[in-house]
Coordinates of C-alpha atoms in Angstrom, one line a residue:
X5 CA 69.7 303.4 24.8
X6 CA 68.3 307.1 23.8
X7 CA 70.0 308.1 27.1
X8 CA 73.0 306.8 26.3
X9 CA 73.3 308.0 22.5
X10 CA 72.3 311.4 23.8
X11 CA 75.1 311.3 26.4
X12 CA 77.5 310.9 23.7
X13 CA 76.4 312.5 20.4
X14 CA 75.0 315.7 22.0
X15 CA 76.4 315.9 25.0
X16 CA 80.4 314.9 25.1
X17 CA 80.7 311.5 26.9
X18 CA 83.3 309.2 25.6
X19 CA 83.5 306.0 27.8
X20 CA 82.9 302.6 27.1
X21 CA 81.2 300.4 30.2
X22 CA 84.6 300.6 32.2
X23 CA 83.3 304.0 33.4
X24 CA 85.7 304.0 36.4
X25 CA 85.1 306.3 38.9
X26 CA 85.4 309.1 39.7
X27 CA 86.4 309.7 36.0
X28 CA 83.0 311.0 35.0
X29 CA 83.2 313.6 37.8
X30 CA 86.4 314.8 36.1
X31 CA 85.4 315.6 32.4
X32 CA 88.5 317.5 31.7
X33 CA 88.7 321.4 30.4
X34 CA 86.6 322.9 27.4
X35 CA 83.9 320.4 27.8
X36 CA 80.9 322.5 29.7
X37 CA 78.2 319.8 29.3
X38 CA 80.1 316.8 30.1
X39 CA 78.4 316.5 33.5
X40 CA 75.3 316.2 31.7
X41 CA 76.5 313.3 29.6
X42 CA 77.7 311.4 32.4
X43 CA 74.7 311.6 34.2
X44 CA 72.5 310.6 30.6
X45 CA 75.0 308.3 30.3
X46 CA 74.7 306.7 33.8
X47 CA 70.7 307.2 34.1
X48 CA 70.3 305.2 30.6
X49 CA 72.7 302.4 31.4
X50 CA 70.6 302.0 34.9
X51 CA 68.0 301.8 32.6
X52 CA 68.6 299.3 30.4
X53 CA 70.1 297.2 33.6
X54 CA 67.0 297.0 34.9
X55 CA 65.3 296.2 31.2
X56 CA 67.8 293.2 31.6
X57 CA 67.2 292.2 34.9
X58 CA 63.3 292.2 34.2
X59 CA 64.2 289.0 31.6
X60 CA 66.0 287.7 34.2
X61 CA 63.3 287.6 36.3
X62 CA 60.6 286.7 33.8
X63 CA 62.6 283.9 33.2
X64 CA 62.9 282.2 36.0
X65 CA 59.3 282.8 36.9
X66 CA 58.4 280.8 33.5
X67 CA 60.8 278.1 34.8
X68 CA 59.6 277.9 38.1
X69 CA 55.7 278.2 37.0
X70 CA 56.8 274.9 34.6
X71 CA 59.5 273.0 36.9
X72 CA 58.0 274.0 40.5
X73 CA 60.9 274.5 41.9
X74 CA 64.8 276.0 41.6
X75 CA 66.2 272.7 42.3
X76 CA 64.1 271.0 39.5
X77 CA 64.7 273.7 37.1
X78 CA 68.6 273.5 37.5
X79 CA 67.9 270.1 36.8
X80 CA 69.4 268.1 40.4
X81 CA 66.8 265.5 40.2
X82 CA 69.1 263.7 37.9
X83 CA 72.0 263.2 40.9
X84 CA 69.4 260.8 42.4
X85 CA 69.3 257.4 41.5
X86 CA 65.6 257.3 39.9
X87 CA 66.3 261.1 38.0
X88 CA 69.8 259.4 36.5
X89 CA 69.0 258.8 32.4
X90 CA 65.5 259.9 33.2
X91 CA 65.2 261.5 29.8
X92 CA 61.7 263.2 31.2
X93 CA 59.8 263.5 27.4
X94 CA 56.2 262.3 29.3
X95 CA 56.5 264.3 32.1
X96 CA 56.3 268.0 32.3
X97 CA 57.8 269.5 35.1
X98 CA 61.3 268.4 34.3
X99 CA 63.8 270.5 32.8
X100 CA 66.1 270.2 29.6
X101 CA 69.9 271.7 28.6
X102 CA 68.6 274.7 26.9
X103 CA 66.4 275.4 30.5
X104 CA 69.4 275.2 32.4
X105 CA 71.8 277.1 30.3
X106 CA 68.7 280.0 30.8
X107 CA 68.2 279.7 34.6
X108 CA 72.2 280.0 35.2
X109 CA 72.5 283.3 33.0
X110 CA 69.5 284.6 34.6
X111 CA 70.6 284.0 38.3
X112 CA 73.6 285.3 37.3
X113 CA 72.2 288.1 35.6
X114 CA 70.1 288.9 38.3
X115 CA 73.2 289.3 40.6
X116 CA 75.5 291.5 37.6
X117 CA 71.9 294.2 37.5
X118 CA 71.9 294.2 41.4
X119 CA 75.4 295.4 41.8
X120 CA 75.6 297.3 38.4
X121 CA 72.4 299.3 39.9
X122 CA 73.9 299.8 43.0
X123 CA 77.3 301.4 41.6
X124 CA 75.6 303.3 39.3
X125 CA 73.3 305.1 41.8
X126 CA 76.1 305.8 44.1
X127 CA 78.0 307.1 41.6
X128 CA 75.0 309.4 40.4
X129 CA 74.8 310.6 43.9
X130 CA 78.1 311.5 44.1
X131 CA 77.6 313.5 40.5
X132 CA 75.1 315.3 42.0
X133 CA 76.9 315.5 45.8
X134 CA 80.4 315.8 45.5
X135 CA 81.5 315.3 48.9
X136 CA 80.5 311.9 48.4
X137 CA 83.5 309.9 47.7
X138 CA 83.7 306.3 47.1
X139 CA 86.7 303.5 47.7
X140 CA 88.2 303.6 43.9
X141 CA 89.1 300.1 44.1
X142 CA 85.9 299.2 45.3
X143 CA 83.6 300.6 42.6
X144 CA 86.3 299.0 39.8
X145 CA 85.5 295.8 41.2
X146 CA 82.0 296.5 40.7
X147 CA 81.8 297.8 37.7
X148 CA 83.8 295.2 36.2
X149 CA 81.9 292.4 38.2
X150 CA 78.8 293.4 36.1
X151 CA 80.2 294.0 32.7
X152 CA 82.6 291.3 32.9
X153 CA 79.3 289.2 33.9
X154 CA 76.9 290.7 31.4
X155 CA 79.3 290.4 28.6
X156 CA 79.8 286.6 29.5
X157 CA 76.3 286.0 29.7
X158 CA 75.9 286.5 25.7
X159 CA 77.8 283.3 24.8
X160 CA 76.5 281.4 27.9
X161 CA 73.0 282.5 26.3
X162 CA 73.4 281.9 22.6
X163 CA 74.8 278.6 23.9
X164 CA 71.5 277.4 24.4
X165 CA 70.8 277.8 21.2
X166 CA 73.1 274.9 20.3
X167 CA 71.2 272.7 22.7
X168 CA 67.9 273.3 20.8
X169 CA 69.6 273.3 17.2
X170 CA 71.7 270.5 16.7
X171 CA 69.6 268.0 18.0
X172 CA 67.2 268.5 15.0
X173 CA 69.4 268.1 12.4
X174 CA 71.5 265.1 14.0
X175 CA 68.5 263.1 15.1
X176 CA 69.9 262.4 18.1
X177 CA 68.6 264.0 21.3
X178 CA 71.0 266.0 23.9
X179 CA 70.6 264.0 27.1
X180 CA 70.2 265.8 30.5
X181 CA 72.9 263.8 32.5
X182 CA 75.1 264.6 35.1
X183 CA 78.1 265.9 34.1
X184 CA 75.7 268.3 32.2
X185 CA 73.9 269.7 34.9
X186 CA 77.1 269.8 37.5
X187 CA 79.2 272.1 34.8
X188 CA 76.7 274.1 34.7
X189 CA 76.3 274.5 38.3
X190 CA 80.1 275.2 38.1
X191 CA 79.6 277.9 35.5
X192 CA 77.2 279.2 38.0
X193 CA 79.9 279.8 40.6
X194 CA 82.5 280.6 38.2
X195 CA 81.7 283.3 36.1
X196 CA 81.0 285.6 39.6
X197 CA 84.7 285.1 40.1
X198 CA 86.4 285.2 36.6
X199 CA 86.2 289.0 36.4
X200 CA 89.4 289.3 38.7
X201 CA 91.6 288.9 35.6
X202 CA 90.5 292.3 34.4
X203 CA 92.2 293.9 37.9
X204 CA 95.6 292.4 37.6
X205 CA 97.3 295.8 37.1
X206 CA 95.6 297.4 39.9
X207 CA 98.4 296.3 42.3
X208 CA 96.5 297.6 45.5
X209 CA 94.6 294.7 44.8
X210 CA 94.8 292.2 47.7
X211 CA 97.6 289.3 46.3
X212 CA 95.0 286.3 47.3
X213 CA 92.1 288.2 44.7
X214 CA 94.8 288.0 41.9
X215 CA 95.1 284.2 42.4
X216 CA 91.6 283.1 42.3
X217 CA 91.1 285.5 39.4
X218 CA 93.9 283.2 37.7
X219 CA 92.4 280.0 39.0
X220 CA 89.0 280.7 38.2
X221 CA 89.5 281.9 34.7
X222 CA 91.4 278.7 34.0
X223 CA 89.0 277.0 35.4
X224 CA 85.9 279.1 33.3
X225 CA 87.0 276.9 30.2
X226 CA 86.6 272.9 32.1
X227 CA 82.2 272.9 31.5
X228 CA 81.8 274.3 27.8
X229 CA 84.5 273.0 26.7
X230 CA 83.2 269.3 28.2
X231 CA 79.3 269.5 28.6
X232 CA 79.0 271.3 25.6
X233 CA 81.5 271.6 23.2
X234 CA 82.5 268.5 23.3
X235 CA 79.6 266.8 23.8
X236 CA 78.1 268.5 20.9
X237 CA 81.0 267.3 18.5
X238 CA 79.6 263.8 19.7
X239 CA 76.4 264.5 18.8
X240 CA 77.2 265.1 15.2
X241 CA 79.7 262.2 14.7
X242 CA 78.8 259.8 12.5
X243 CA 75.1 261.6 12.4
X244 CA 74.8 261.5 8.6
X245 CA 74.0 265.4 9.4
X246 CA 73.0 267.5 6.0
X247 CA 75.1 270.7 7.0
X248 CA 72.5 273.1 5.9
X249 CA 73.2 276.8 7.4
X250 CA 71.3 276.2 10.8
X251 CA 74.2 273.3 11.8
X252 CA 76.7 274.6 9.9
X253 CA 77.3 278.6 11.6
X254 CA 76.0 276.9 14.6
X255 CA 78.7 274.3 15.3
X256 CA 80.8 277.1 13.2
X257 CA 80.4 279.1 16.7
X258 CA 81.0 276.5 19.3
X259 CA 85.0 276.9 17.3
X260 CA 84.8 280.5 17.7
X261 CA 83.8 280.1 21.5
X262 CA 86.4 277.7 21.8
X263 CA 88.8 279.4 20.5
X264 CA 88.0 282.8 21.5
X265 CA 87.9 281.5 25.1
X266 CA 91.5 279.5 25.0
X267 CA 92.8 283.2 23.5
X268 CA 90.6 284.3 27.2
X269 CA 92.3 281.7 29.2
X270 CA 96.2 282.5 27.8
X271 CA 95.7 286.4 28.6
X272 CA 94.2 285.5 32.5
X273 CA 98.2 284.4 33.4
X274 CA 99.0 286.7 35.3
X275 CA 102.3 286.5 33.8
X276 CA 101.4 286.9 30.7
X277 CA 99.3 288.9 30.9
X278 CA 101.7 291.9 32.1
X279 CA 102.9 291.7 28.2
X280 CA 99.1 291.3 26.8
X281 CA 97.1 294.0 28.8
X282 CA 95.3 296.8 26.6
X283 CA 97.1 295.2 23.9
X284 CA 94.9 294.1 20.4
X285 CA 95.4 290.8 22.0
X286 CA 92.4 291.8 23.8
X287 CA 90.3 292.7 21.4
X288 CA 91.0 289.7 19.1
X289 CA 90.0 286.9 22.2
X290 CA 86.8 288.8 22.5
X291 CA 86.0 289.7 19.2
X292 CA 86.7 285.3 18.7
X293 CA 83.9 284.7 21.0
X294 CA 81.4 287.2 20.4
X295 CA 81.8 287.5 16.5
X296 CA 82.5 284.3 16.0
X297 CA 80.7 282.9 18.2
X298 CA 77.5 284.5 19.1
X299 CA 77.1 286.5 16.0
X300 CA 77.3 282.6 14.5
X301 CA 74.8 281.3 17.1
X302 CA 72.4 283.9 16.1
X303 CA 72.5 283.6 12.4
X304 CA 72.5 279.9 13.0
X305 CA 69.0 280.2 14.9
X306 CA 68.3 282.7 12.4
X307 CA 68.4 280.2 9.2
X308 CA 66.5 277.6 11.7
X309 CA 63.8 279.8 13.0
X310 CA 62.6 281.7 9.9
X311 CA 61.7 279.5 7.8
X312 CA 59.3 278.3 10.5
X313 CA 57.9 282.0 11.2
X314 CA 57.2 282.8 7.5
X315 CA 56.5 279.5 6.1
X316 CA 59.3 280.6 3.1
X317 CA 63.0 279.4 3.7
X318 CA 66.1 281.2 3.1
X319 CA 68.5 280.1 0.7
X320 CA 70.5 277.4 1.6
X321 CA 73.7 278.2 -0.9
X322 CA 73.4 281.6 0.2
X323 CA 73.9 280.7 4.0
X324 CA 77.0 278.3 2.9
X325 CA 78.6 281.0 1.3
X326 CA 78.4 283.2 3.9
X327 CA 79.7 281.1 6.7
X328 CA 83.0 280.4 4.4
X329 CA 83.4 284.1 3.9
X330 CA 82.9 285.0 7.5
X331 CA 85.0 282.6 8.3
X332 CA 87.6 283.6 6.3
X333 CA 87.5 287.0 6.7
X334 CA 86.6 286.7 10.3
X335 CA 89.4 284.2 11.5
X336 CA 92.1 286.5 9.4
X337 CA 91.3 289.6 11.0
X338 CA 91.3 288.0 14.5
X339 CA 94.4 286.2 13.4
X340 CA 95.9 289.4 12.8
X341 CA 95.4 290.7 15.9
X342 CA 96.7 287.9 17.9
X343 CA 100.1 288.6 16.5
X344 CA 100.0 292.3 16.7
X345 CA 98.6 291.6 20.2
X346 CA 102.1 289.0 21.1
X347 CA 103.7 292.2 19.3
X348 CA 102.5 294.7 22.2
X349 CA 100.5 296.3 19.3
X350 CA 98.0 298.6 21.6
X351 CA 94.6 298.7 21.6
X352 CA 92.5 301.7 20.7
X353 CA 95.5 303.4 19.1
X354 CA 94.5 305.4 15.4
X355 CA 97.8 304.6 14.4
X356 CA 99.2 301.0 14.3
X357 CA 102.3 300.1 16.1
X358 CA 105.7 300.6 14.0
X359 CA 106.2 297.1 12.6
X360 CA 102.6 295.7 12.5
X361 CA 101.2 298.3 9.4
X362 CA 101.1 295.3 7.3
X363 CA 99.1 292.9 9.7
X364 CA 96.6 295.7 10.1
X365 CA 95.8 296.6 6.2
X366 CA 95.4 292.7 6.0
X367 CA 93.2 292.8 9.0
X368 CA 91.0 295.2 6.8
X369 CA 91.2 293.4 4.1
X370 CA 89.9 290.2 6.1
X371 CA 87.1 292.7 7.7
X372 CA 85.8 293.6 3.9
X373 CA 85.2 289.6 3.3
X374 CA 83.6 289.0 6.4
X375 CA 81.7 292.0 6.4
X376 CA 80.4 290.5 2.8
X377 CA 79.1 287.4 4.2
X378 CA 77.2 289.3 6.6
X379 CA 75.5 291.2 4.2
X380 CA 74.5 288.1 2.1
X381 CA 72.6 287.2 5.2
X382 CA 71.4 290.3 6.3
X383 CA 70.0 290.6 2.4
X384 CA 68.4 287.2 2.3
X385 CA 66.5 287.9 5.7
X386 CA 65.4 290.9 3.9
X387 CA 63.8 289.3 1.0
X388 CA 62.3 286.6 2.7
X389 CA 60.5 288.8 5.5
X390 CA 59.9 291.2 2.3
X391 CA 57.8 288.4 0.7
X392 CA 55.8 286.5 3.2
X393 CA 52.6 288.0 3.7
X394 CA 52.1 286.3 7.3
X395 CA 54.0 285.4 9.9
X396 CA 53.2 281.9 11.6
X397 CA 53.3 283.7 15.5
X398 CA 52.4 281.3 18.0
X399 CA 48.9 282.0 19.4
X400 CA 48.9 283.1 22.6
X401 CA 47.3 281.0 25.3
X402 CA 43.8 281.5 26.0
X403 CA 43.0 282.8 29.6
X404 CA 40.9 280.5 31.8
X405 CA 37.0 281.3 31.7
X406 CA 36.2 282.3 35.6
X407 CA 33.3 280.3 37.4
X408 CA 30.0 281.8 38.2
X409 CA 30.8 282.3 41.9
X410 CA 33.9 283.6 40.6
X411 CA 32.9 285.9 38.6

């Protein structure tokens, strides 16, 4: 992340992730360093690729040392008849929700670092060598195969969260079934094709890619929305559930994924989406689904795991008050986008578009109260982490004593 900061504070690099190439190669006039960014630029995102895909495979090797096997940890022991409604609390080796949602991201994780490594060293070597050229198209569908990828991972992640979370407060256990397990064997197939929808403009584009791109990012919203979503609203009807912050921003972000993703799913028609590329429209889906939906997840496992880790817990009235300001303030500024977005409002434009000045000082406005909420939480983590005077870490497990032949 040094790298990367460097690149562009010092050093004149302005892209996001969609550092298409060969853009870097062609920094533009007046800018004598800008070679130098894109190679900090490109070195530190390697970098922190490979910091990623490092979890990914410390992951699965926890999950394989505690399942033995892939096939156990993704949980297809319960498609035979003796695994069916086996809920598995006596024996070991078998998985749970929260394990599969893990295994998925990391597999697919594992496959976004490979090829996000791979286009970033090519196009380092072509920095460096210029008469290496690369197919354009190509290296776009790279690059947006991994970012599209990595980016969905952070919902797919937090949403393990939910698994672990509600169950505590509704009493009620979050079965491993079938449909559970299948969706997110779905997901697992899915998500490597979804990031098509990002390409529709690029017309040289083969015609069949554009298709499954549509299909698959309609299809993208079938297992949260079923094995997850909807199975968690089931899990707190009729619960008698004390909604208490931990519940409360947590369900509070299976809404924002949902609706974050349906704003997802609405700008992957290819039709529409002619009218709703680089528009705000854009920004306003993901910032429905990340904001409101991981951000939520996080401060929901937040207000669950502190109090646990200090022994001192955060104030309750606090957390309420927060969620109903961020999600006030949150859902009005999003709201305000989607209809600058239907608009043609661009994105990433200083000025707003003639017509939508009013949506965008409410937008603010909406930002201010959220914003608000977020520092009510940010200040009670403060004080509580300011107070305790230990921390209750788990102790880490002791390392076998070696035989005397052994030793």
């Amino acid at each position: 992340m040094v790298m990367i900061v460097l690149a562009v504070m010092v050093f004149g690099y302005s892209s996001a992730w969609t550092f298409l190439y060969p853009l870097p190669e062609h920094p533009g006039s007046g800018i004598v360093t800008a070679a130098i960014g894109a190679a900090a630029y490109l070195i530190g995102l390697a970098l922190a690729v490979v910091g990623f895909l490092l979890w990914c495979l410390d992951f699965l090797r926890a999950g394989l040392k505690r399942c033995g096997s892939l096939q156990r940890l993704l949980g297809f022991y319960v498609f035979g008849s003796a695994g069916h409604g086996h809920s598995g609390e006596n024996d070991p080796t078998t998985t749970n929700p929260s394990l599969i949602a893990g295994t998925v991201c990391a597999i697919l994780g594992l496959s976004a670092c490979v090829i996000g490594a791979l286009i970033v060293v090519l196009m380092l070597t072509s920095l460096v060598f210029p008469s290496l050229t690369l197919n354009a198209l190509v290296a776009k569908n790279m690059i947006y195969f991994t970012g599209h990828t990595l980016a969905n991972l952070q919902i797919y992640v937090a949403a393990g969260i939910a698994y672990s979370v509600l169950p505590l407060y509704t009493k009620r256990p979050w079965p491993l079934s079938r449909a559970l397990v299948a969706g997110w064997l779905a997901t697992l197939a899915i998500v490597m094709l979804a990031f098509f929808h990002h390409l529709y403009q690029d017309f040289a584009q083969p015609e069949a890619v554009q298709w499954v791109g549509n299909v698959v990012s309609y299809a993208a919203a079938i297992p949260p929305m079923t094995v997850t979503i909807y199975a968690g609203l089931v899990l707190v009807w009729r619960s008698g559930i004390r909604w208490s912050a931990a519940p409360l921003f947590t369900l509070m972000a299976m809404a924002g994924w949902a609706i974050g993703g349906f704003g997802a799913v609405i700008d992957s028609t290819i039709s529409l989406n002619q009218f709703f590329h680089n528009t705000v429209w854009v920004p306003a889906h993901f910032h429905t689904y990340m904001a409101l939906g991981v951000m939520f997840f996080l401060i929901g496992a937040t207000y669950h795991v502190v109090p646990k880790l200090t022994g001192r817990q955060m104030k309750e009235n606090v957390g309420r008050r927060a969620a109903a300001l961020m999600g006030f303030g949150g859902y009005g500024l999003v709201l305000c986008w989607y209809i600058s977005g239907s608009m043609s409002a661009p994105r990433r434009y200083f000025y707003p578009l003639s017509g939508t000045e009013v949506l965008a000082w409410i937008a603010v406005a909406c930002a201010a109260v959220a914003l608000t909420g977020a520092v009510m939480v940010c200040k009670d983590l403060i004080d509580v982490f300011l107070v305790s005077s230990h921390y209750n870490l788990p102790e880490p497990a002791p390392s076998p004593e070696l035989a005397p032949s052994e030793v």
